[in-house]
Coordinates of C-alpha atoms in Angstrom, one line a residue:
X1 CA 38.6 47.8 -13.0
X2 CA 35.4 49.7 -12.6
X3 CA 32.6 48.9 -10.1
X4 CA 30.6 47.4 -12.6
X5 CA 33.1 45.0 -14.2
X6 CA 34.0 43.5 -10.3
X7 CA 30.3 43.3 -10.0
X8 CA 30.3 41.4 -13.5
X9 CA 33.1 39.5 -12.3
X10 CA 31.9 39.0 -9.4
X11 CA 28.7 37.0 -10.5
X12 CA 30.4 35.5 -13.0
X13 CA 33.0 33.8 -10.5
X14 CA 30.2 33.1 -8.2
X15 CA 28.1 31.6 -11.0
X16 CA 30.4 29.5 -12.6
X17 CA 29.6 25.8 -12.6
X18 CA 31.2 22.7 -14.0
X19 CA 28.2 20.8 -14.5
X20 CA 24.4 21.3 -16.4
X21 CA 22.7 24.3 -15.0
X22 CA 19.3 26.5 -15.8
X23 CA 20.1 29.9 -16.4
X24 CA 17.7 32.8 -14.6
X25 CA 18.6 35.9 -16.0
X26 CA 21.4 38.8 -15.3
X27 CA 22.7 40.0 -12.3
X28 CA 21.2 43.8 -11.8
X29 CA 23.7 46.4 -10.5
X30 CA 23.0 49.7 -9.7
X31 CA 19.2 49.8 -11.6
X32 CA 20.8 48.4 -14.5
X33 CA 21.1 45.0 -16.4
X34 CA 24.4 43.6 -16.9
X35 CA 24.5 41.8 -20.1
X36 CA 26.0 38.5 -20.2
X37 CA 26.6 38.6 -16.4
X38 CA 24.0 35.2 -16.0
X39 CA 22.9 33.7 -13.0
X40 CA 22.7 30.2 -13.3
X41 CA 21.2 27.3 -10.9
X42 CA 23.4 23.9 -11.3
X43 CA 20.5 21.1 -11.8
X44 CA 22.5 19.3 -9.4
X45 CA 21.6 21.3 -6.6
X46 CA 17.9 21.1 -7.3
X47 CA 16.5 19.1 -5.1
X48 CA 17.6 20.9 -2.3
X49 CA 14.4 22.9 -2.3
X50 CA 13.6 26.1 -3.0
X51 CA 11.3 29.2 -2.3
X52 CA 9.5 32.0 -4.9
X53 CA 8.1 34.7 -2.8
X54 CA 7.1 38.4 -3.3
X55 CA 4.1 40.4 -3.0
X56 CA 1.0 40.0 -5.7
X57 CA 1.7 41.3 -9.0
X58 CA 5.9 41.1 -8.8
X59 CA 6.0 38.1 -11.1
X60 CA 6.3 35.1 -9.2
X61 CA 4.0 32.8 -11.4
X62 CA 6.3 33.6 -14.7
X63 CA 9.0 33.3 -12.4
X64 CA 7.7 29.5 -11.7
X65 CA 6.8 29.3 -15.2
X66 CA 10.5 30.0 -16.4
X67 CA 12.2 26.8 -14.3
X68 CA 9.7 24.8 -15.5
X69 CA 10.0 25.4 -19.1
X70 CA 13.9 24.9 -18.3
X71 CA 13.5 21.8 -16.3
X72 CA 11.1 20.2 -19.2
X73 CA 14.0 21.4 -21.8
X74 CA 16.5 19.4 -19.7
X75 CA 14.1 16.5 -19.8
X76 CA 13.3 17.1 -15.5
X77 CA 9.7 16.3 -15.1
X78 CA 8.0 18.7 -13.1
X79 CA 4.5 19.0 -11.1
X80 CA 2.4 22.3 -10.4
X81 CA -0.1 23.0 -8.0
X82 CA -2.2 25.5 -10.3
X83 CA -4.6 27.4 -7.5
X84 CA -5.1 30.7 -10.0
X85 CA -5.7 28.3 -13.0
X86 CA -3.0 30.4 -15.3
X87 CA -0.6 27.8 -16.0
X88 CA -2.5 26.1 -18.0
X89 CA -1.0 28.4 -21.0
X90 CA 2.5 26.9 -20.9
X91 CA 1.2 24.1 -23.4
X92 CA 1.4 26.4 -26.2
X93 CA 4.3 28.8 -27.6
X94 CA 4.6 32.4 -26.4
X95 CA 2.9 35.1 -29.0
X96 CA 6.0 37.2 -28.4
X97 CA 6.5 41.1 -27.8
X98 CA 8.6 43.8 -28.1
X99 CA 8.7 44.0 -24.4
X100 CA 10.1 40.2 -24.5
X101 CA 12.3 40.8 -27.0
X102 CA 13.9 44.1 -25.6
X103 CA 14.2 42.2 -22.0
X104 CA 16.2 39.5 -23.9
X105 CA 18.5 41.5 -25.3
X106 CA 19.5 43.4 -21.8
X107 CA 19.8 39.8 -20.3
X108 CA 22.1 38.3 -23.7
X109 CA 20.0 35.7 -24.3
X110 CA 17.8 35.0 -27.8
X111 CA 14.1 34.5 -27.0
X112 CA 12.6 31.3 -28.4
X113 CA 8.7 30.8 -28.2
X114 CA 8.2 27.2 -27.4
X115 CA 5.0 25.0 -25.9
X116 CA 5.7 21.8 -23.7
X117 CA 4.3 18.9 -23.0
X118 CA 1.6 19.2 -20.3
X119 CA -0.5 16.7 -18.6
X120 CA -3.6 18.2 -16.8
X121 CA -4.9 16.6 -13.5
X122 CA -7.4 17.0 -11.3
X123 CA -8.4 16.5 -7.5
X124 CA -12.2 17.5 -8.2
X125 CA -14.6 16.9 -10.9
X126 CA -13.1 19.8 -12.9
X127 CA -11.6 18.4 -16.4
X128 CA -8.3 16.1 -16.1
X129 CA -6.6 13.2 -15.2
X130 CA -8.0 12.0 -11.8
X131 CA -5.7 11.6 -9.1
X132 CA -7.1 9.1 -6.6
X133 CA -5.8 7.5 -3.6
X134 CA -7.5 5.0 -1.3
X135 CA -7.8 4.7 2.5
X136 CA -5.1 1.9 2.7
X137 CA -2.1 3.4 1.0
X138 CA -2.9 6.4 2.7
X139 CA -1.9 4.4 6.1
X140 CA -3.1 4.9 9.7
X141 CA -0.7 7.4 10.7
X142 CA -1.1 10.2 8.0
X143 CA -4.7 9.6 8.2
X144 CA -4.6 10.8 11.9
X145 CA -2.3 13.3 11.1
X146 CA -4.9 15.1 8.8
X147 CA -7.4 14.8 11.1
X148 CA -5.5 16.3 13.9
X149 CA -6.3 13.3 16.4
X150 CA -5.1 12.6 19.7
X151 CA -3.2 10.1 20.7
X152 CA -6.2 7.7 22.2
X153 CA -8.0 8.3 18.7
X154 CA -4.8 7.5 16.7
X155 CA -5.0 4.5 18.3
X156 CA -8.5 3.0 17.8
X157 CA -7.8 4.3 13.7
X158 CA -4.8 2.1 14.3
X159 CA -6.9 -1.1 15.5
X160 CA -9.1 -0.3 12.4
X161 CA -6.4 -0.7 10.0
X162 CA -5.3 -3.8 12.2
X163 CA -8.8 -5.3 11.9
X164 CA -9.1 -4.5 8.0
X165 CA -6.3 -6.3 7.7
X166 CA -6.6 -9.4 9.4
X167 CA -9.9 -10.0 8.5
X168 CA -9.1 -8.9 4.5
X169 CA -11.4 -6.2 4.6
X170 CA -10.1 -3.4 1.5
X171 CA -10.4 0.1 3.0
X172 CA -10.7 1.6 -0.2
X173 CA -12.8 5.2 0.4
X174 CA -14.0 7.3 3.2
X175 CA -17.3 5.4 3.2
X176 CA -15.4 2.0 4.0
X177 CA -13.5 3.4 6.7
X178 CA -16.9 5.4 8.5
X179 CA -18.5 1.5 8.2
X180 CA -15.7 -0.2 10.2
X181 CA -15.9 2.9 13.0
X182 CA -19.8 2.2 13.0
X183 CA -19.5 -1.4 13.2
X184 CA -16.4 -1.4 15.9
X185 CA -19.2 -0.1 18.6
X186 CA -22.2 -1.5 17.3
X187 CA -22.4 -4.9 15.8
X188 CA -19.3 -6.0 16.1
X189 CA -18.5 -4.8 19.6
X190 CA -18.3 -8.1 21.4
X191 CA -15.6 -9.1 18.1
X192 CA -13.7 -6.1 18.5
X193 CA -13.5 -6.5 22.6
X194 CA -12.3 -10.1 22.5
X195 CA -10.2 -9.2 19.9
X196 CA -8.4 -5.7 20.1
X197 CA -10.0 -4.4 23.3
X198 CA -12.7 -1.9 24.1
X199 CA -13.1 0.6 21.9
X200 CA -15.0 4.3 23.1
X201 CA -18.0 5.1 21.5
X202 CA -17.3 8.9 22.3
X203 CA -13.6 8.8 20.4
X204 CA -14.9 6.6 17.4
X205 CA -17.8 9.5 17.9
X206 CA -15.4 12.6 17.3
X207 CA -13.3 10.3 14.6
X208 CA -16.5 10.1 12.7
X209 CA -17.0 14.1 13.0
X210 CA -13.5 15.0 11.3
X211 CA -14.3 12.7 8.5
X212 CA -17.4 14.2 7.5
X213 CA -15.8 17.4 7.7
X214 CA -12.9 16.2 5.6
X215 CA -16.0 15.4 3.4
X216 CA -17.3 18.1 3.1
X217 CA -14.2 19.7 1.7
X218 CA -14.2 16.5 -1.4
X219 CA -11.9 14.2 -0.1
X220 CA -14.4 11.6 -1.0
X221 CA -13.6 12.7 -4.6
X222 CA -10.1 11.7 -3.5
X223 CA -10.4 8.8 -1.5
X224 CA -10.7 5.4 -4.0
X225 CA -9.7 4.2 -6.5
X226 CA -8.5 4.0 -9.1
X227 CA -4.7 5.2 -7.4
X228 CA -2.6 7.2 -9.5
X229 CA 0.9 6.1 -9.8
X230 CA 3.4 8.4 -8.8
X231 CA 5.5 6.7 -11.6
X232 CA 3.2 8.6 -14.4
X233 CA 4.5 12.2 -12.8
X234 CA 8.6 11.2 -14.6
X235 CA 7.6 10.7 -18.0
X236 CA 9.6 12.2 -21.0
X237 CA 8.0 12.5 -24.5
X238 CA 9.4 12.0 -27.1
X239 CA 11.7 14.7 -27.6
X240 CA 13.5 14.1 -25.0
X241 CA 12.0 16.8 -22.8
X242 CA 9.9 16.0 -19.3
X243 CA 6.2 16.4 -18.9
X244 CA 4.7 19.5 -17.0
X245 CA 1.9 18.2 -15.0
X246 CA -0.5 20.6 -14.0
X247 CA -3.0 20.2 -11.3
X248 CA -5.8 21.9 -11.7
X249 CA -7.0 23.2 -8.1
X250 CA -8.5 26.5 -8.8
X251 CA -11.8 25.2 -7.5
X252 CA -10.1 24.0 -3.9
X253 CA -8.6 27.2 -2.8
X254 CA -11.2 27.7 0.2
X255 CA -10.6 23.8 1.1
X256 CA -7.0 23.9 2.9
X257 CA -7.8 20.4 4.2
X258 CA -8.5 19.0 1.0
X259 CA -5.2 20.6 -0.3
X260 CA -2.9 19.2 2.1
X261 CA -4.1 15.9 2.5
X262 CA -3.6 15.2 -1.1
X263 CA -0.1 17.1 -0.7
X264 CA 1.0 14.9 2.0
X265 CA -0.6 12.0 0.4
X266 CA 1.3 12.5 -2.5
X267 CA 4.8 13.3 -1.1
X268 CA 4.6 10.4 1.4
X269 CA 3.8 8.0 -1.7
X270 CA 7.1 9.3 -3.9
X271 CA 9.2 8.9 -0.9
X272 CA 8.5 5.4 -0.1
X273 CA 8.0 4.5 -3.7
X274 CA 11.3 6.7 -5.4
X275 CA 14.5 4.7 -5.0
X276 CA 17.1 6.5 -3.3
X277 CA 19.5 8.4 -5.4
X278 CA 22.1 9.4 -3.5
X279 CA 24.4 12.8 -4.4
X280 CA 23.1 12.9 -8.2
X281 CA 23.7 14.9 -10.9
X282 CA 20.5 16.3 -11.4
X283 CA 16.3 15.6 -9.9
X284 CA 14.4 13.4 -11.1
X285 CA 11.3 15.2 -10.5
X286 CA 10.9 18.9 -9.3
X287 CA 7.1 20.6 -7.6
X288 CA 6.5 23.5 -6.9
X289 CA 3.2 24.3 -4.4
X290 CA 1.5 27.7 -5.4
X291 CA -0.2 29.5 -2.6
X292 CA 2.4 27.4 0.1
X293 CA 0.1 29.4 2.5
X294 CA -2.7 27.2 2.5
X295 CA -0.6 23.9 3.0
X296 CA 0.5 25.6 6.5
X297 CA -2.0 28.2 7.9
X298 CA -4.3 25.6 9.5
X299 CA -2.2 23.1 10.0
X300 CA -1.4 21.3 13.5
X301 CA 2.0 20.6 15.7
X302 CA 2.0 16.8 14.2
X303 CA 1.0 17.9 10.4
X304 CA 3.9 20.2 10.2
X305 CA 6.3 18.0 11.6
X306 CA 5.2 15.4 9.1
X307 CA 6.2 18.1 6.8
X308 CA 9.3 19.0 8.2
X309 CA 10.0 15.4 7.4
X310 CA 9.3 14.5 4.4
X311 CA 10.9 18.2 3.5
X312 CA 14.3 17.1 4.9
X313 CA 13.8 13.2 3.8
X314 CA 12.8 13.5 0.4
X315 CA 15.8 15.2 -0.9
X316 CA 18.3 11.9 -1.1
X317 CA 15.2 10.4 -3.5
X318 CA 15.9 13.3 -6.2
X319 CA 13.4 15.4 -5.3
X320 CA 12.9 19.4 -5.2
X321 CA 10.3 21.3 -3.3
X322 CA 9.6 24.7 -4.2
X323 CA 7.0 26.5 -1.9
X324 CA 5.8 29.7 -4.3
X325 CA 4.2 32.5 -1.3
X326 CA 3.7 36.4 -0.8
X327 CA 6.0 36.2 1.8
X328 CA 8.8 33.8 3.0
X329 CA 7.2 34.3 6.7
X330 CA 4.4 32.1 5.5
X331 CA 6.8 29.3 5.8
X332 CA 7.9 27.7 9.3
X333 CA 11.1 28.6 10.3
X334 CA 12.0 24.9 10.1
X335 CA 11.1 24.5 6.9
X336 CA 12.5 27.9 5.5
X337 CA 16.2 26.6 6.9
X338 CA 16.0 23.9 4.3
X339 CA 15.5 25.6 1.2
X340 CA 18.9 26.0 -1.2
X341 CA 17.4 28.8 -4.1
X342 CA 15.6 32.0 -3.0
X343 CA 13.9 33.8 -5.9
X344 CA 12.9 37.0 -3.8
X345 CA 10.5 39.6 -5.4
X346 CA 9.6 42.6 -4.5
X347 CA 7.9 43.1 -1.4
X348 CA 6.2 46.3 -0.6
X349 CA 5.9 48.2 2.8
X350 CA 2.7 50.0 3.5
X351 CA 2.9 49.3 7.5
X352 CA 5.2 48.8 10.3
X353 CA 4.2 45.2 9.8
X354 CA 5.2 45.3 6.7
X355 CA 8.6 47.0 6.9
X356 CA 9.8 44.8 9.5
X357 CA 8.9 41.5 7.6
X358 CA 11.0 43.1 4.9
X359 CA 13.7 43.4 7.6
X360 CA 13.5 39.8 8.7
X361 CA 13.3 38.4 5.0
X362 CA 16.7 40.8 4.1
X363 CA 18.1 38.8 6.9
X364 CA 17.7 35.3 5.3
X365 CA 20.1 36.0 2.1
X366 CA 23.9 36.9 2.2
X367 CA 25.0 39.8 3.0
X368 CA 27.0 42.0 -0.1
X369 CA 29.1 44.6 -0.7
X370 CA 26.8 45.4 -4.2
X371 CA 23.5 45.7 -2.5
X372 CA 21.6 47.4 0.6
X373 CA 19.1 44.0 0.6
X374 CA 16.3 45.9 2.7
X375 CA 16.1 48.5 0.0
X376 CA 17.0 46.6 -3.2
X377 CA 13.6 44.3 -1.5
X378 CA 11.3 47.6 -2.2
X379 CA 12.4 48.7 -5.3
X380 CA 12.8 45.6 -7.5
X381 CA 10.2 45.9 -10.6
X382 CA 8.4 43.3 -12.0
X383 CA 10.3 40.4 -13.4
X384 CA 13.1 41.1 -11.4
X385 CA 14.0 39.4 -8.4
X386 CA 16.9 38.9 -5.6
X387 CA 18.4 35.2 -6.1
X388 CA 20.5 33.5 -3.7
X389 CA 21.0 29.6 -5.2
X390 CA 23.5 26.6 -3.9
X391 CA 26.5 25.8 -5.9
X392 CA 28.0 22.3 -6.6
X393 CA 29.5 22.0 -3.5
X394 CA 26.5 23.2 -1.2
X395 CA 27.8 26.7 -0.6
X396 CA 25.5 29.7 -1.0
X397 CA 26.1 31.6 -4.3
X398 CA 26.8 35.3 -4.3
X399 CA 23.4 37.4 -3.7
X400 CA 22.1 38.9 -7.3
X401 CA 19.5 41.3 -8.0
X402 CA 18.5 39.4 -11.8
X403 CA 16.5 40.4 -14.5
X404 CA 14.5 37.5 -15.0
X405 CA 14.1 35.9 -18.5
X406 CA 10.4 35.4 -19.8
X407 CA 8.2 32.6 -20.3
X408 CA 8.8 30.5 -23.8
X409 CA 5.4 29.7 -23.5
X410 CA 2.3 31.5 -23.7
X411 CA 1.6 33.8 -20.1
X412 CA -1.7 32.7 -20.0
X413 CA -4.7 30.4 -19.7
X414 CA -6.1 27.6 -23.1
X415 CA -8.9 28.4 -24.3
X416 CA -12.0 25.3 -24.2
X417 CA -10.9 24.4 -27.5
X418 CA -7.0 24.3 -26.7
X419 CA -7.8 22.4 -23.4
X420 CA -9.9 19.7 -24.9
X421 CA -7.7 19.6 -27.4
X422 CA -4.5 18.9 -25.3
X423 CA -7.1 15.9 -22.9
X424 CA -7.8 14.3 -25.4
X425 CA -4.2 13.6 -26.5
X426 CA -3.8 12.4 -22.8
X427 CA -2.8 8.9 -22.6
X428 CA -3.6 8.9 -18.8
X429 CA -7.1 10.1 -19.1
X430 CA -7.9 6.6 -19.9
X431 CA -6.4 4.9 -17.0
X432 CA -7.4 6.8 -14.4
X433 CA -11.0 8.3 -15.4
X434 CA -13.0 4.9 -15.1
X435 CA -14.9 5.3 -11.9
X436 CA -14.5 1.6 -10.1
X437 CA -16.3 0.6 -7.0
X438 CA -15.6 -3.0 -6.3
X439 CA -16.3 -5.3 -3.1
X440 CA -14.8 -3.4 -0.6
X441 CA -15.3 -3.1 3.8
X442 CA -18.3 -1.2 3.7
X443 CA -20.0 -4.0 1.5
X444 CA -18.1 -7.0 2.8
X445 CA -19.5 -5.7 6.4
X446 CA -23.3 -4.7 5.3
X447 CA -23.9 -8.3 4.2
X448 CA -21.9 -9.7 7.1
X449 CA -24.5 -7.5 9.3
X450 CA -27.3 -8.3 7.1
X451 CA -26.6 -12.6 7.2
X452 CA -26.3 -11.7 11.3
X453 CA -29.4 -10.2 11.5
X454 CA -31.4 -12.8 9.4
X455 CA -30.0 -15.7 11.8
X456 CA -31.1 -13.5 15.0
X457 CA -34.5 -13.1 13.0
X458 CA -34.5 -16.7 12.4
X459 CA -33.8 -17.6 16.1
X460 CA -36.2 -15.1 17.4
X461 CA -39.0 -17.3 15.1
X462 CA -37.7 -20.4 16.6
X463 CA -38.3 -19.1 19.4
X464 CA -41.8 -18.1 19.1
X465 CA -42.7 -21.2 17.5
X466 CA -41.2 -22.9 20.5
X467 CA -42.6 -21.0 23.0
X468 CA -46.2 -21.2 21.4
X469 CA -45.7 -25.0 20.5
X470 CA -45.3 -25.4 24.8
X471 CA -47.8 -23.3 25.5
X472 CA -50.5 -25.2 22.9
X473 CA -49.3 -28.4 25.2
X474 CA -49.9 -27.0 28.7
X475 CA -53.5 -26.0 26.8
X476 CA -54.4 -30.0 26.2
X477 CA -53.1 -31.2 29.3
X478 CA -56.4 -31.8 32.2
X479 CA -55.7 -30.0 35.5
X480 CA -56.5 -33.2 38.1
X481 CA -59.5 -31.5 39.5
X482 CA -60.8 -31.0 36.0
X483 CA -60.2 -34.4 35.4
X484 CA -62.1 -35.9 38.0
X485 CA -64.6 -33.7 37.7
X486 CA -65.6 -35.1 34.2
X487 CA -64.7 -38.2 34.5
X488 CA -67.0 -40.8 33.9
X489 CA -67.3 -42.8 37.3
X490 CA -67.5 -39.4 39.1
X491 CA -70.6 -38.1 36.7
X492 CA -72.1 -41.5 37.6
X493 CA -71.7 -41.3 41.1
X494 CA -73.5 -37.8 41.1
X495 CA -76.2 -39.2 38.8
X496 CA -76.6 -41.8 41.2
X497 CA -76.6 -39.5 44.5
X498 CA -79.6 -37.1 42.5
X499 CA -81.5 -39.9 42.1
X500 CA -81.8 -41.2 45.4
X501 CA -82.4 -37.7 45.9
X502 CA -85.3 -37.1 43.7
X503 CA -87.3 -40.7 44.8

């Protein structure tokens, strides 16, 4: 048997599975493709999470574009964070090319052209679905979490919540939640005191600070209502195949805080709302998070240990991760050690920096007897990638340098028309575009303040009126001397003294 047919064997064996699967490409051996010799990802191992990395330009995005399209096929919903705004495209059917055609042959697979059904969201007031959430399903803890509080400010955002909710006050947006703050050490002090103890005017102070910075990065756009269901992300039309939602976040890329509050938002709603799902046969719902950088390069201690969390908890609820970077050093170590596929591009070194992040990333995938990993990492070209999945049992599948197959769909951005076109046949657009502000805290507490302050004005009149009533009374009553002085019987006695005076 030559070297090539072990290799072929050898990813063949490793590949095998008895159950459904999504099939990458062919395994790459010695700068050439092996036809037939496919790499395949069983869907039951999924939603043990995954990582796309590899420097810009390598492919990553068609790379992410290629499981989706599979996942959809296999009627897997799937959700994209879409920071470059070119996915977009994957609602209509590839044009085709000779290029695509001539890769497909190498690989042994016939190329189909094929759009999908996409939903397009949005966190901002670009075009989409709106997803909202308000300041109550959010809950106290993640709140503090994204604004990096300590422990003493956790606390008094705790006794807000508390407060909110024994008194039935709806803490719908940021504006409701800023109200209650104000109110805690200003009109309602003495009620708060008696009630949940004394709160600091200095920590509700520096509270009030991080919201308005949150603010300033849109999360009021977020914050309200109406709240998307997490339900509306696991529809299947009605071909069978699951919907590729697409949020739109090209406009948020400079607003990391904005980004990850909706991200943890979002993951902490699907894990307490998914039921669990035990060891299943395949995810009921798969995202992937584009520029994964951004999630964790300003994040705190706390906010990544949320993370790490939900990361590890979320898995039993049918639920993949896939965290799409340059480099697989953008993700915590923590996080990294639970990720089951590794689609590694090419990475490229240009400094000593550079060449010993390549070192530590060849050190993260299985060693082989096919490949030097630090040098297959440098010369992969584009489209082609080093994949290390899970199989059915857990166990890491042979390391493969793959030829990647190419998007169905088309490998770039709708056009206005194209985009209006695929809106308007949203049936969510509807349900979540009507803007609704009803009675929430921040009014319930201004006319609460304003009905206080018209009975102190009242009792500040009563007051006065009293006080000018008594003194109108102390005006009419005679001093004594006064009185004797005018008196009758004294005026005659004087008259009668000047009298006898005057004869």
């Amino acid at each position: 048997m030559s070297t090539k047919e072990k290799f072929f064997d050898h990813i063949e064996k490793g590949y095998t599975t008895k159950g459904d699967y999504i099939t990458m490409g062919a395994g790459i051996f010695n700068g050439e493709t092996v036809t037939n010799a496919y790499v395949k990802v069983p869907l039951k191992t999924l939603n043990r999470h995954g990582l796309i990395a590899g420097a810009t330009g390598t492919g990553k995005t068609k790379t992410l574009q290629v499981i989706a399209e599979n996942l959809s096929n296999k009627g897997i919903p799937v959700l994209l964070m879409d920071l470059k705004g070119d996915l977009s495209g994957i609602a209509q059917p590839s044009p085709g090319h000779p290029k695509i055609d001539d890769r497909h042959e190498k690989i042994g697979l016939p190329f189909e052209a094929s759009g999908f059904p996409v939903e397009i969201l949005s966190l901002s007031e670009q075009d989409g679905v709106r997803l909202r959430a308000t300041v109550s399903e959010f809950g106290p803890t993640l709140l503090s979490r994204i604004l990096d509080l300590t422990v003493t400010q956790e606390g008094i955002v705790a006794v807000v919540f508390k407060y909110c909710d024994d008194n039935k006050l709806p803490l719908l947006d940021l504006k409701d939640f800023k109200k209650v703050l104000q109110y805690a050490t200003g009109q309602g002090k003495k009620e708060f005191q008696e009630s949940y103890g004394r709160i600091s005017t200095s920590s509700t102070g520096t509270i009030l600070r991080k919201i308005i910075e949150l603010e300033q990065q849109g999360a009021d756009l977020f914050f309200g209502e109406k709240s998307f269901d997490v339900d509306d992300l696991v529809r299947i039309d009605e071909n069978g195949r699951g919907y590729i939602n697409i949020i739109r976040l090209t406009d948020i890329q400079d607003r990391p805080k904005l980004f990850s509050t909706f991200m943890l938002s979002l993951l902490a709603e699907i894990y307490s709302t998914f039921p669990e799902q035990g060891d299943s046969d395949r995810p009921e719902l798969i995202l992937f998070i584009d520029e994964a950088h951004l999630i964790f390069k300003e994040a705190s201690k706390a906010l990544l240990d949320q993370i790490e969390s939900i990361v590890k908890l979320i898995r039993s609820k049918g639920i993949g991760l896939y965290f799409v970077t340059q480099n697989p050093t953008d993700v915590p170590d923590d996080v990294l050690a639970q990720l089951g596929l590794k689609v590694q591009h090419a990475l490229r070194a240009f400094t000593a920096k550079d060449r010993k992040a390549i070192k530590l990333t060849a050190e993260n995938y299985p060693d082989s007897e096919f490949y030097d990993t630090k040098e297959v990492l440098t010369s992969l070209g584009i489209g082609e990638a080093l994949i290390s999945a899970l199989d059915e049992k857990g166990r890491p599948t042979p390391l493969a340098a793959t030829m990647l197959r190419a998007p169905m769909s088309r490998m770039d951005v709708l056009t206005d028309t194209e985009l209006k076109e695929t809106l308007g046949k949203s049936k969510l657009i509807k349900k979540y575009n009507e803007d609704i502000d009803r009675e929430s805290a921040y009014e319930i507490l201004n006319e609460k303040i304003e009905k206080a302050e018209k009975e102190a004005e009242k009792e500040k009149e009563r007051k006065t009126t009293s006080k000018k009533s008594s003194s109108s009374r102390k005006s009419t009553r005679m001093n004594p001397v006064v009185k004797v002085l005018t008196s009758a019987t004294f005026i005659r006695g004087v008259l009668g003294v000047l009298k006898k005076v005057i004869r």
